[in-house]
JSON list of C-alpha atoms in Angstrom, two decimals:
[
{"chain": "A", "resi": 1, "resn": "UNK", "atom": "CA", "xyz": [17.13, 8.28, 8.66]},
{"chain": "A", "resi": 2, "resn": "UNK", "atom": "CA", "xyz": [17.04, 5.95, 5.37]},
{"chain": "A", "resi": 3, "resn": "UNK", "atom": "CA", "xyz": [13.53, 4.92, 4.13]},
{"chain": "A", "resi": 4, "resn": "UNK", "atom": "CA", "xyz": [12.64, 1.92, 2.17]},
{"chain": "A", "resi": 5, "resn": "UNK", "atom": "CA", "xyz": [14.74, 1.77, -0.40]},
{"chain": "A", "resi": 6, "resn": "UNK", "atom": "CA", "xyz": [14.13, 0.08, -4.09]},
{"chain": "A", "resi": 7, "resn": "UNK", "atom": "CA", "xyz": [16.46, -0.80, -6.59]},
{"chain": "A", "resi": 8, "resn": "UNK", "atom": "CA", "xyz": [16.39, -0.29, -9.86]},
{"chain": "A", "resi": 9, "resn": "UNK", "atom": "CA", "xyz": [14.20, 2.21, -10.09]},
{"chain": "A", "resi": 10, "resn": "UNK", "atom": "CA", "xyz": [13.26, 1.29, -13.82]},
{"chain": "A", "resi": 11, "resn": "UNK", "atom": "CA", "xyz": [13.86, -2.33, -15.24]},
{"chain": "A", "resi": 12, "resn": "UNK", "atom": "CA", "xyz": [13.14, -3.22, -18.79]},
{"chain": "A", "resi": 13, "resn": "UNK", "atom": "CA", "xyz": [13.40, -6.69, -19.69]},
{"chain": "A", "resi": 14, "resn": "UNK", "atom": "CA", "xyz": [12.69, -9.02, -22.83]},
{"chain": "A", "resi": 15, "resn": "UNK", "atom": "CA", "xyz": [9.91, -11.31, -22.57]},
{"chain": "A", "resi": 16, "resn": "UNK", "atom": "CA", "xyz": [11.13, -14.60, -20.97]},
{"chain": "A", "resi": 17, "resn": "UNK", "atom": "CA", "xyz": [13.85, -13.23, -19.15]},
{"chain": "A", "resi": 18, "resn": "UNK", "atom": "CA", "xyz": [14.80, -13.18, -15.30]},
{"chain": "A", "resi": 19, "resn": "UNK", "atom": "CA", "xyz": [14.47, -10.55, -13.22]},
{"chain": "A", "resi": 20, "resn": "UNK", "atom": "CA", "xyz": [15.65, -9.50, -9.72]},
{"chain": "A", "resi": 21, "resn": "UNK", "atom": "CA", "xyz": [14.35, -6.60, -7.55]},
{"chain": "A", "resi": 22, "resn": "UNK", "atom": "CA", "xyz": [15.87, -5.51, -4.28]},
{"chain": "A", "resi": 23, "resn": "UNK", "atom": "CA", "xyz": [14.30, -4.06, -1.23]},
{"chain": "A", "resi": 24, "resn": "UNK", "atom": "CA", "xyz": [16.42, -2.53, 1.68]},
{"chain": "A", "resi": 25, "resn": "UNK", "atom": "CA", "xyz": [13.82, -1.98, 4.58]},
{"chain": "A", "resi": 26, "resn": "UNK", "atom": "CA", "xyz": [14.27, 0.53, 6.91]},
{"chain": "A", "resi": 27, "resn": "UNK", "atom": "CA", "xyz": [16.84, -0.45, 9.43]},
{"chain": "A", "resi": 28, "resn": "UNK", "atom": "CA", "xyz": [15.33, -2.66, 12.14]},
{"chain": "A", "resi": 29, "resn": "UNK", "atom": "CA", "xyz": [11.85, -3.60, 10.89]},
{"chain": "A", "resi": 30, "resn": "UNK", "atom": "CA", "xyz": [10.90, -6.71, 11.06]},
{"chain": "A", "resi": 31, "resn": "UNK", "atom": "CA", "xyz": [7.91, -7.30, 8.99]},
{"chain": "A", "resi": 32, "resn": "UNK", "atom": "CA", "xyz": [8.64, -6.52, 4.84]},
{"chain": "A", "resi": 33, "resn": "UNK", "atom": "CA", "xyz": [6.25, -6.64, 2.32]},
{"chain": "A", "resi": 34, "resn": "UNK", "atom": "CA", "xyz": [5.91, -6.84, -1.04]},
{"chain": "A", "resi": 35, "resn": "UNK", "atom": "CA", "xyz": [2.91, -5.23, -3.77]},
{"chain": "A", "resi": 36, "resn": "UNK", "atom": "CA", "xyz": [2.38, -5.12, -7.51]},
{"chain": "A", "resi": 37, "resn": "UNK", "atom": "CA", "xyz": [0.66, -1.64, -8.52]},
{"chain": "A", "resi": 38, "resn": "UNK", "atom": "CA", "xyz": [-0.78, -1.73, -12.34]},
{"chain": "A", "resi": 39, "resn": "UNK", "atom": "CA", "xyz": [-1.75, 1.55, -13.74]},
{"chain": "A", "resi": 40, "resn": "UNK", "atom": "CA", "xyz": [-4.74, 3.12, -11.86]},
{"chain": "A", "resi": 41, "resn": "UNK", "atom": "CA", "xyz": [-5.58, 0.59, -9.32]},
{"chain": "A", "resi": 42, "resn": "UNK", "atom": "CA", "xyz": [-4.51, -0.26, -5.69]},
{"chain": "A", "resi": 43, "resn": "UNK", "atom": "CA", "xyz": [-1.60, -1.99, -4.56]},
{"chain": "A", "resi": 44, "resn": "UNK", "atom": "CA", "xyz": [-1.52, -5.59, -5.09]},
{"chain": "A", "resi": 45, "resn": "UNK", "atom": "CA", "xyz": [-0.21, -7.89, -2.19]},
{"chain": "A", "resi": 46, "resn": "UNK", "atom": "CA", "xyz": [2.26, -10.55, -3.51]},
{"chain": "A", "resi": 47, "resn": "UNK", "atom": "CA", "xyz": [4.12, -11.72, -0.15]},
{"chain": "A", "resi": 48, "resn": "UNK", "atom": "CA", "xyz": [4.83, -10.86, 3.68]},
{"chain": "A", "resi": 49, "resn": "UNK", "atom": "CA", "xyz": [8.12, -11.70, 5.50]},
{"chain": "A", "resi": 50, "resn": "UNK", "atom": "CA", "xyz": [8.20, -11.80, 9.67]},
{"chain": "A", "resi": 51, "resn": "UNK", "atom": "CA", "xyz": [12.19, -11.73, 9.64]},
{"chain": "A", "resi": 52, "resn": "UNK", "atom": "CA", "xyz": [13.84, -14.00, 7.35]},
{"chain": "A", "resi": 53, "resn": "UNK", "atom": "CA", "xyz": [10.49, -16.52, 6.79]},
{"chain": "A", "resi": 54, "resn": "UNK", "atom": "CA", "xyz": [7.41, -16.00, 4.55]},
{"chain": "A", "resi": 55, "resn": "UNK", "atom": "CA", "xyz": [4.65, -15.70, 6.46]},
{"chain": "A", "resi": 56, "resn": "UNK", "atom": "CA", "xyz": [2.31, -15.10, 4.19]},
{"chain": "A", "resi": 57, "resn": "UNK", "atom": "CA", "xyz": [3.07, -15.72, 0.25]},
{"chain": "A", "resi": 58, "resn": "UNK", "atom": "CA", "xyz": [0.08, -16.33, -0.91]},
{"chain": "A", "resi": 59, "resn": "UNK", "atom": "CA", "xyz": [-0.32, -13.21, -3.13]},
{"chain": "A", "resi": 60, "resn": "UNK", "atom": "CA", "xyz": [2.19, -14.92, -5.47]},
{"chain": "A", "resi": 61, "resn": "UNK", "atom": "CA", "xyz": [0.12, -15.35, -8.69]},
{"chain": "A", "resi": 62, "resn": "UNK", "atom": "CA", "xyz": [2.00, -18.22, -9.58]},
{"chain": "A", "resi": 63, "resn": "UNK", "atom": "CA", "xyz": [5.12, -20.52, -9.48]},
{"chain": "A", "resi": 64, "resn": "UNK", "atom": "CA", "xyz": [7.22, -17.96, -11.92]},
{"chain": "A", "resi": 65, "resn": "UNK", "atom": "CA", "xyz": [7.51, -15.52, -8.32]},
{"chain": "A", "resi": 66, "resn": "UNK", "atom": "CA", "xyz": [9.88, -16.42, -5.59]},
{"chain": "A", "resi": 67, "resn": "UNK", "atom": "CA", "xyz": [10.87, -13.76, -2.56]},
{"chain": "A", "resi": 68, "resn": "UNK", "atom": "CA", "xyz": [13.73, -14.10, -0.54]},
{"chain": "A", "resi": 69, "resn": "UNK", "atom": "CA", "xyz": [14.96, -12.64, 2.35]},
{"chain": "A", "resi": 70, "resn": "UNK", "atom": "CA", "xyz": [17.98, -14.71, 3.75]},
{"chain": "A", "resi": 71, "resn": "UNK", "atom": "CA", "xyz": [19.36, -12.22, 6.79]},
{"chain": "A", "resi": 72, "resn": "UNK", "atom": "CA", "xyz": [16.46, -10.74, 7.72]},
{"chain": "A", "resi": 73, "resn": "UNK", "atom": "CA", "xyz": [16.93, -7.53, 6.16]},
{"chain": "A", "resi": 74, "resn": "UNK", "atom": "CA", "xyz": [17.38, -7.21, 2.70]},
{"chain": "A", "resi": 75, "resn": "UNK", "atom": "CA", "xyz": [14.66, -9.21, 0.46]},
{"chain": "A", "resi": 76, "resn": "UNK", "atom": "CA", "xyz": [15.00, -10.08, -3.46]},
{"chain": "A", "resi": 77, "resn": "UNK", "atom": "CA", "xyz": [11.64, -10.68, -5.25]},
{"chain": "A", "resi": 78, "resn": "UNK", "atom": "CA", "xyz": [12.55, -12.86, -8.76]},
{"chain": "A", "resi": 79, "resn": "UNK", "atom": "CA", "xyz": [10.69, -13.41, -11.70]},
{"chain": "A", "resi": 80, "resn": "UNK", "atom": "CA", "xyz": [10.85, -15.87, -14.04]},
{"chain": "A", "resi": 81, "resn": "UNK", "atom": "CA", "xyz": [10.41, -16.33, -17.82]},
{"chain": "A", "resi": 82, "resn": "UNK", "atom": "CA", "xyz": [8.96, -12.77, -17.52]},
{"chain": "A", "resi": 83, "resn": "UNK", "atom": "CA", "xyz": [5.28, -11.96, -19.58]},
{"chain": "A", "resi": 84, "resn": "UNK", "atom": "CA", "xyz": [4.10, -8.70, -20.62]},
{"chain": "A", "resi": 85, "resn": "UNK", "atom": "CA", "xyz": [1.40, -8.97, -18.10]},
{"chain": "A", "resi": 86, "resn": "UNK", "atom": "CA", "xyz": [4.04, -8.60, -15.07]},
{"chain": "A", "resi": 87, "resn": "UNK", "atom": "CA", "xyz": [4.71, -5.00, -16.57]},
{"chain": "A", "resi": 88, "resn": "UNK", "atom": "CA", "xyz": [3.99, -2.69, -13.12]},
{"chain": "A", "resi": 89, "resn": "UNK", "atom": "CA", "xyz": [5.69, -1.08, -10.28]},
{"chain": "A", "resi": 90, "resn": "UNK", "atom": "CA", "xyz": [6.77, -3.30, -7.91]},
{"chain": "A", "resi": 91, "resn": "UNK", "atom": "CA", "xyz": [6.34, -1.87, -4.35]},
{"chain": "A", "resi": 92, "resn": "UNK", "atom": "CA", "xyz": [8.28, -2.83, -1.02]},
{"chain": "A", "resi": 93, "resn": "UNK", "atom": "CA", "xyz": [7.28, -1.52, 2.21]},
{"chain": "A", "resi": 94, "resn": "UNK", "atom": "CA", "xyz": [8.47, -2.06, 5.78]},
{"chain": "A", "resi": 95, "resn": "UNK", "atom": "CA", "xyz": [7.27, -2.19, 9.53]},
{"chain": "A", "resi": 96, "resn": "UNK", "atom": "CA", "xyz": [8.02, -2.83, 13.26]},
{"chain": "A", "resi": 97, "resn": "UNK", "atom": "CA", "xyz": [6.07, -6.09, 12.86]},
{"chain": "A", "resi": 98, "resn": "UNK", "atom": "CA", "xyz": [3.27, -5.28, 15.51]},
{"chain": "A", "resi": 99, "resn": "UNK", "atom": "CA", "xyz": [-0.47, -5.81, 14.64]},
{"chain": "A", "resi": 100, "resn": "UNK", "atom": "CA", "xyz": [-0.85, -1.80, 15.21]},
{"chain": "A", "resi": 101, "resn": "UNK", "atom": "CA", "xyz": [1.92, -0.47, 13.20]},
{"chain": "A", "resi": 102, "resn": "UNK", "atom": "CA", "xyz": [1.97, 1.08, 9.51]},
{"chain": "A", "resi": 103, "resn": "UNK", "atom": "CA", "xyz": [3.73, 0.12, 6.48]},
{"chain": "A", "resi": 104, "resn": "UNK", "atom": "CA", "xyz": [6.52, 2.27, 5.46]},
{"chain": "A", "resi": 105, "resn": "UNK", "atom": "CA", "xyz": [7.04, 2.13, 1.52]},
{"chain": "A", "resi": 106, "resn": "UNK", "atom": "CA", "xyz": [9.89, 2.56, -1.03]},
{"chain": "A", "resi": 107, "resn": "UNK", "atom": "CA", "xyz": [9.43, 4.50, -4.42]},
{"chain": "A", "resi": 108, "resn": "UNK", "atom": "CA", "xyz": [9.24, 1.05, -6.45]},
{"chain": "A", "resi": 109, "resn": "UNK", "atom": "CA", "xyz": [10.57, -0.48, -8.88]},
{"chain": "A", "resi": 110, "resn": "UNK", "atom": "CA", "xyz": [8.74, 0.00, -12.61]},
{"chain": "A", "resi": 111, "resn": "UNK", "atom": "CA", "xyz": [9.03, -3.17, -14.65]},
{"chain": "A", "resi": 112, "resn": "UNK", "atom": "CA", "xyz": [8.63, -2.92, -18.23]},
{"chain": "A", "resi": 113, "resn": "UNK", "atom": "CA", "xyz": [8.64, -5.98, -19.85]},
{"chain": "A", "resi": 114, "resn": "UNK", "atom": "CA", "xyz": [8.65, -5.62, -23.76]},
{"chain": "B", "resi": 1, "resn": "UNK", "atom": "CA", "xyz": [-11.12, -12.06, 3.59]},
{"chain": "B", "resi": 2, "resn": "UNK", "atom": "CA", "xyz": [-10.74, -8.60, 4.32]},
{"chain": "B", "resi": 3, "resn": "UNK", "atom": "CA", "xyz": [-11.79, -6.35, 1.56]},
{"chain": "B", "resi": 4, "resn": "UNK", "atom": "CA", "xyz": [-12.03, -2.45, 0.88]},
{"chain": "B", "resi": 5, "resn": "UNK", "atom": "CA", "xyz": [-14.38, -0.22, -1.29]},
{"chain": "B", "resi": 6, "resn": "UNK", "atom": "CA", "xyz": [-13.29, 3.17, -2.35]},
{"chain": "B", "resi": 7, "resn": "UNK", "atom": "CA", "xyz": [-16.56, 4.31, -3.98]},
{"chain": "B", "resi": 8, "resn": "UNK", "atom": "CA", "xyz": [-15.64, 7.28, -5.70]},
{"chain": "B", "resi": 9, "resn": "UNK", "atom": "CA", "xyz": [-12.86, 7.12, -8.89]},
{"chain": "B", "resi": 10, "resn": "UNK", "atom": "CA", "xyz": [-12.18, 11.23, -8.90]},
{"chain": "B", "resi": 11, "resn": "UNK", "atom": "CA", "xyz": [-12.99, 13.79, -6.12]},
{"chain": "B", "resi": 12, "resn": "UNK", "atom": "CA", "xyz": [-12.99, 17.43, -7.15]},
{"chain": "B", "resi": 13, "resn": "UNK", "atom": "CA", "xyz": [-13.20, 20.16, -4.48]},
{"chain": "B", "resi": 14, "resn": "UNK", "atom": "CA", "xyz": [-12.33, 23.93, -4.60]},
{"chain": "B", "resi": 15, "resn": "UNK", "atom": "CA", "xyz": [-9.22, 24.76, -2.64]},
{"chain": "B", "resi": 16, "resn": "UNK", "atom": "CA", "xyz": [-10.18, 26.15, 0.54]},
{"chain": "B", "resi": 17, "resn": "UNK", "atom": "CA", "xyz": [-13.35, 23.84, 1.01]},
{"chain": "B", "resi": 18, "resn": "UNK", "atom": "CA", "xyz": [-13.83, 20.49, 2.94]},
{"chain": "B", "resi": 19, "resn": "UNK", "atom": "CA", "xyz": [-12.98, 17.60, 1.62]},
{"chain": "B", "resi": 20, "resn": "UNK", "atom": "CA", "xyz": [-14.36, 13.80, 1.68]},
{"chain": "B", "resi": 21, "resn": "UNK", "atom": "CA", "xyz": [-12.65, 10.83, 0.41]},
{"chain": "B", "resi": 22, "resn": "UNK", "atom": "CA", "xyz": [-14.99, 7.38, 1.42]},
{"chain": "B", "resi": 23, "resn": "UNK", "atom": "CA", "xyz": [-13.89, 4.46, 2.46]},
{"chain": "B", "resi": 24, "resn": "UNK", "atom": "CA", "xyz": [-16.05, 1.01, 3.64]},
{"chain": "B", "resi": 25, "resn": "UNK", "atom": "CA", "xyz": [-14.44, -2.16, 4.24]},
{"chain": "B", "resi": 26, "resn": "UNK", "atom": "CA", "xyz": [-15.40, -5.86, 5.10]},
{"chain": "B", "resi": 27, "resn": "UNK", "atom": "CA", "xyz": [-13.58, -7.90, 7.87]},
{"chain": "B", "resi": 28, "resn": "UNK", "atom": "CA", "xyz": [-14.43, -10.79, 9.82]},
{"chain": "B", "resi": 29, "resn": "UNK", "atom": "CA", "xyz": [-12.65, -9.88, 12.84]},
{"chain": "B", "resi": 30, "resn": "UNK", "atom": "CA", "xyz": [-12.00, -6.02, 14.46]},
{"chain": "B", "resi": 31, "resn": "UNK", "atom": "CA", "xyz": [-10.05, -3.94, 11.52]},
{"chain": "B", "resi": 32, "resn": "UNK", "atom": "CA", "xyz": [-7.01, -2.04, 11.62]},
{"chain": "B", "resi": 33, "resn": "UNK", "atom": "CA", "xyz": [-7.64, 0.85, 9.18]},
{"chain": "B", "resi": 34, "resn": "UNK", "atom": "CA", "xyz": [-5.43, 2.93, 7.47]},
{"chain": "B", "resi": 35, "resn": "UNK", "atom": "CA", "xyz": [-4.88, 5.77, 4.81]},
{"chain": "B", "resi": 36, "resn": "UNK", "atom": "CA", "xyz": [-1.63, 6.47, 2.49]},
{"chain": "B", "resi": 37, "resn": "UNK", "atom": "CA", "xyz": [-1.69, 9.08, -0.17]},
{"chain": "B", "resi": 38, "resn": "UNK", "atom": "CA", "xyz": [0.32, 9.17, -3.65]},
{"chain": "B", "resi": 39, "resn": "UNK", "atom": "CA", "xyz": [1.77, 11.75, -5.14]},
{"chain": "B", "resi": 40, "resn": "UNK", "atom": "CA", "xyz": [2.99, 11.36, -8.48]},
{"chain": "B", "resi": 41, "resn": "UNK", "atom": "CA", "xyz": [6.02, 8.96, -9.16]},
{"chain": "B", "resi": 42, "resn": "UNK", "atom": "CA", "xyz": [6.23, 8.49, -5.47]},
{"chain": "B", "resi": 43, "resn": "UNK", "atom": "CA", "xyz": [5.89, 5.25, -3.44]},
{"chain": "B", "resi": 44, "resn": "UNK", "atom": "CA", "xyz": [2.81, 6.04, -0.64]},
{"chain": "B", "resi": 45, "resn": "UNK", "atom": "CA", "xyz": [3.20, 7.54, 1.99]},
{"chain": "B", "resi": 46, "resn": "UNK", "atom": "CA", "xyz": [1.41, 7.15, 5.32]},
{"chain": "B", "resi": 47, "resn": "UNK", "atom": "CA", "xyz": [-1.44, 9.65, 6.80]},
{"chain": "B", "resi": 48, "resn": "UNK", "atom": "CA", "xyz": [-3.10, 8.02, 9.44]},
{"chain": "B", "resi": 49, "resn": "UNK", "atom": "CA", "xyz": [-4.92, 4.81, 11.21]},
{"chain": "B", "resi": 50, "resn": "UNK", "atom": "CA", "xyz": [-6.81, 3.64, 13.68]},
{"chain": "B", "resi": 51, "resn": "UNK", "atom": "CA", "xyz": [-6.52, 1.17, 15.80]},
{"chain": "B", "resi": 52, "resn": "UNK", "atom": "CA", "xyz": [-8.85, 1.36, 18.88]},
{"chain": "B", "resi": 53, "resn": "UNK", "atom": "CA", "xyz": [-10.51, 4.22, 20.78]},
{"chain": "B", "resi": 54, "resn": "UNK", "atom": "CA", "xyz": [-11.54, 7.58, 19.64]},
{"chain": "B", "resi": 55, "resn": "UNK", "atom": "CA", "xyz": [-13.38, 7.17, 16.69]},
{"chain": "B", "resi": 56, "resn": "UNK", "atom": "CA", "xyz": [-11.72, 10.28, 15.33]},
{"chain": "B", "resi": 57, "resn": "UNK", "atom": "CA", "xyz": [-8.27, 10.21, 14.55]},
{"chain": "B", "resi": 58, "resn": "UNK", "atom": "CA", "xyz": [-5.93, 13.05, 13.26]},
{"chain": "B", "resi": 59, "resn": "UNK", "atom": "CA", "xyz": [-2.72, 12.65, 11.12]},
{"chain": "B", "resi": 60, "resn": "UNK", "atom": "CA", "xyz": [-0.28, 13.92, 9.14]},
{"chain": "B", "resi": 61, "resn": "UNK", "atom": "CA", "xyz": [-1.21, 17.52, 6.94]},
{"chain": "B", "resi": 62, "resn": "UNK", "atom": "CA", "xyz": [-4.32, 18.46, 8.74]},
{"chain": "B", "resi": 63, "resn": "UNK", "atom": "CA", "xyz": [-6.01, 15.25, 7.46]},
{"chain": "B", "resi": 64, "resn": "UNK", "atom": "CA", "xyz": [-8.50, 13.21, 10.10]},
{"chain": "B", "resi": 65, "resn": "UNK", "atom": "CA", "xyz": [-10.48, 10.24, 9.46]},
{"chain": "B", "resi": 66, "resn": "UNK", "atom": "CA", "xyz": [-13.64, 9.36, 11.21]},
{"chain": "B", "resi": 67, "resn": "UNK", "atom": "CA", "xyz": [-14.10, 5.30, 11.70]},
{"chain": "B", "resi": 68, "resn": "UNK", "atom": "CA", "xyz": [-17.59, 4.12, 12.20]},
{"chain": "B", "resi": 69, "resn": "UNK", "atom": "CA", "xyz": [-18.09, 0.58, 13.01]},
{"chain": "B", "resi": 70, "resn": "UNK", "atom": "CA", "xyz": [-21.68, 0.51, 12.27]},
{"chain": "B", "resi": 71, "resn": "UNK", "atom": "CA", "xyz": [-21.48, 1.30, 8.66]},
{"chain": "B", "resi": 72, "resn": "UNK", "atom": "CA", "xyz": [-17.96, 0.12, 8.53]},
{"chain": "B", "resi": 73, "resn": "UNK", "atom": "CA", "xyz": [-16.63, 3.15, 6.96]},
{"chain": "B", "resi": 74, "resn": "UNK", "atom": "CA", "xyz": [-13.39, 4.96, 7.67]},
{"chain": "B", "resi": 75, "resn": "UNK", "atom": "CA", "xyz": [-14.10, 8.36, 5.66]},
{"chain": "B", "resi": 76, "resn": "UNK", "atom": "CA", "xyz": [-11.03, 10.61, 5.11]},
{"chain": "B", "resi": 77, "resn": "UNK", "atom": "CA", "xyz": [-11.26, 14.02, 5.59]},
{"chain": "B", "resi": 78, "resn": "UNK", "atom": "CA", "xyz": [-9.93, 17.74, 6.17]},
{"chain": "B", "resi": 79, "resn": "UNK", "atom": "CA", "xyz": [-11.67, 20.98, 6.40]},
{"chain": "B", "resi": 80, "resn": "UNK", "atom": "CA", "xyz": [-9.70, 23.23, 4.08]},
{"chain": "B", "resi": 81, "resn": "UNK", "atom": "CA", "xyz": [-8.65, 21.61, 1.38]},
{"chain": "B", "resi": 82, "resn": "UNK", "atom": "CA", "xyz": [-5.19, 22.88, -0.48]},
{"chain": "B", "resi": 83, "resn": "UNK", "atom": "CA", "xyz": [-3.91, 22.38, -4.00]},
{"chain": "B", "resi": 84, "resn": "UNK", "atom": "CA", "xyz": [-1.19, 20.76, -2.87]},
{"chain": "B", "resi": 85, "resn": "UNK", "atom": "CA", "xyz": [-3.29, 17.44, -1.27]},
{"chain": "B", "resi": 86, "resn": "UNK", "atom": "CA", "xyz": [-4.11, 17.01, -5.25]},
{"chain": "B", "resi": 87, "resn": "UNK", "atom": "CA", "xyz": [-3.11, 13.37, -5.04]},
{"chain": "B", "resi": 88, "resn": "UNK", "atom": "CA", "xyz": [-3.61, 9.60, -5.28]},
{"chain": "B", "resi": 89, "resn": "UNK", "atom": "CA", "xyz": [-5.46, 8.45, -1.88]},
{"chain": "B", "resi": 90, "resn": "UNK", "atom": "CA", "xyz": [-5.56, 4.89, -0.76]},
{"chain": "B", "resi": 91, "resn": "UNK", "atom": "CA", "xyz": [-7.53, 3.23, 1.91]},
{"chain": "B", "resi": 92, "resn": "UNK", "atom": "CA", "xyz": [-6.24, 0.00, 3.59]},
{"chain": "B", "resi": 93, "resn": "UNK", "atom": "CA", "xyz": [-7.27, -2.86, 5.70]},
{"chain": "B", "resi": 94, "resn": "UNK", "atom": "CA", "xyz": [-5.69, -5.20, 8.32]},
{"chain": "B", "resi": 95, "resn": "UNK", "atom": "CA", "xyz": [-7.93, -7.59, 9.30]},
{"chain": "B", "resi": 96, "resn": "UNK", "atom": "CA", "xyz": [-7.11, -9.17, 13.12]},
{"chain": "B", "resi": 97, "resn": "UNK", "atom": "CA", "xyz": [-7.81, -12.45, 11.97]},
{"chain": "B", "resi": 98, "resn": "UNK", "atom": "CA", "xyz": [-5.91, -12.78, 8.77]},
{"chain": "B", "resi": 99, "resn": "UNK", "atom": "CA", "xyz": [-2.58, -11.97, 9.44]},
{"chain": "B", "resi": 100, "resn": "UNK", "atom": "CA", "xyz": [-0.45, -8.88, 8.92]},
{"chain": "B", "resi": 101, "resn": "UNK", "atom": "CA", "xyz": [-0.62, -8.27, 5.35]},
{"chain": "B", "resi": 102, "resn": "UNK", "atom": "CA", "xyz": [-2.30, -5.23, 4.29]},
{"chain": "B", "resi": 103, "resn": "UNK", "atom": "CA", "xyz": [-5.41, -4.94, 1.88]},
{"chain": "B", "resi": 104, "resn": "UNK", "atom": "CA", "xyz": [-5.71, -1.46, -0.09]},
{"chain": "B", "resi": 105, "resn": "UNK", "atom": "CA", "xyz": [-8.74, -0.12, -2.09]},
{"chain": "B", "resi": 106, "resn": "UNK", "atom": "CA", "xyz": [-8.68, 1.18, -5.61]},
{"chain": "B", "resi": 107, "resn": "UNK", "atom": "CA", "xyz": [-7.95, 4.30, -4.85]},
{"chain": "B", "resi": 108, "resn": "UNK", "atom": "CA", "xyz": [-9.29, 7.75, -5.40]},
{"chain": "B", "resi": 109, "resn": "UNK", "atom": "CA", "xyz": [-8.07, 10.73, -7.02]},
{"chain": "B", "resi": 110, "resn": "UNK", "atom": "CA", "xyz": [-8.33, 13.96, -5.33]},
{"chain": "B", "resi": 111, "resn": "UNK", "atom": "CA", "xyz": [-8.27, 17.11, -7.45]},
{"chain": "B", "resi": 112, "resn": "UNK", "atom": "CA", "xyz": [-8.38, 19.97, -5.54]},
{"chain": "B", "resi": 113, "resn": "UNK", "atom": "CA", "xyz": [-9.17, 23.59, -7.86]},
{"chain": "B", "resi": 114, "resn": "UNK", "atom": "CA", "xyz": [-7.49, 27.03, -7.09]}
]
């Protein structure tokens, strides 16, 4: 029984490069989810997928952030021109899609941008 | 919005004790209320919720959380508390009448002393 899983589990990137982080949800959830998590606060919400639409992206703090999520399954957040300021763990989590039900969440992905 | 205050930064109780993490949140509509806890390096992983009903509900690792609509709290607890629950513990909001995504307080640490 696979989890959520996150690749890479580290990135480090130059400032004003592109980045691309992939989330595998667990096998038939429908809902997926996407957080930022800086040091010592709570999770951040960025965007919210019901199958292969956004629902909900407006946790996006601006135009540089795009999510994908083409099939349904797999989703690809991408960053733009990356800033020091997007330096965090980037968090993916997955659910059945129901009102009721919890998120399940991957390890992250800790971006580094230097 | 939906919003969620974790009042207290660290938590410090002596293993074998009771312990209290507090939670209050703000929703316009009925909440969906949830705890996940951190461990270090790890994505979160989830404890409990509650939906509807009993006000008391039990999870995972002897850990219950009593929801109280009156002071809209949802106060995590366990009566003997273990070095090993020394973690990172989140509360989080779903708010019935904004959507699916998932709003998480700042967290509290948990220390718990042998």
């Amino acid at each position: 029984g696979a989890g959520v899983s996150q690749t890479p589990s580290n990135k480090v990137t130059e400032k004003g490069k592109y980045v691309e982080l992939r989330c595998d949800p667990i096998s038939g959830h429908t809902a997926l989810y996407w957080y930022r998590q800086s040091l010592g606060q709570g999770p951040e919400f960025l965007i919210y997928f019901q199958g292969t639409g956004a629902a909900d992206d407006s946790g996006l703090p601006n135009d540089r952030f795009f999510a994908v999520r083409p099939e349904g399954s797999v989703s690809t957040l991408k960053i733009q021109r990356t800033e020091r300021g997007d330096s965090a763990v980037y968090l993916c989590a997955s659910s059945l899609g129901n009102e009721d039900t919890e998120a399940f969440f991957g390890q992250g992905t800790r971006l580094t941008v230097v | 919005a939906q919003s969620v205050a974790q009042p207290e930064d660290q938590v410090n109780v002596a293993e074998g004790n009771p312990l209290t993490v507090k939670c209050t949140y703000s929703v316009s509509g009925n909440p969906y209320l949830f705890w996940y806890v951190q461990y270090p390096n790890r994505g979160l992983q989830f404890l409990l919720k509650y939906i509807t009903g009993d006000n008391l509900v039990k999870g995972s690792y002897g850990f219950e959380a009593e929801f109280n609509k009156s002071q809209t709290s949802f106060h995590l607890k366990k009566p003997s508390a273990l070095v090993s629950d020394s973690a990172l513990y989140f509360c989080a909001v779903r708010d019935e009448n904004y959507g699916q995504n998932f709003v998480f307080g700042p967290g509290t640490r948990l220390s718990v002393l042998p």
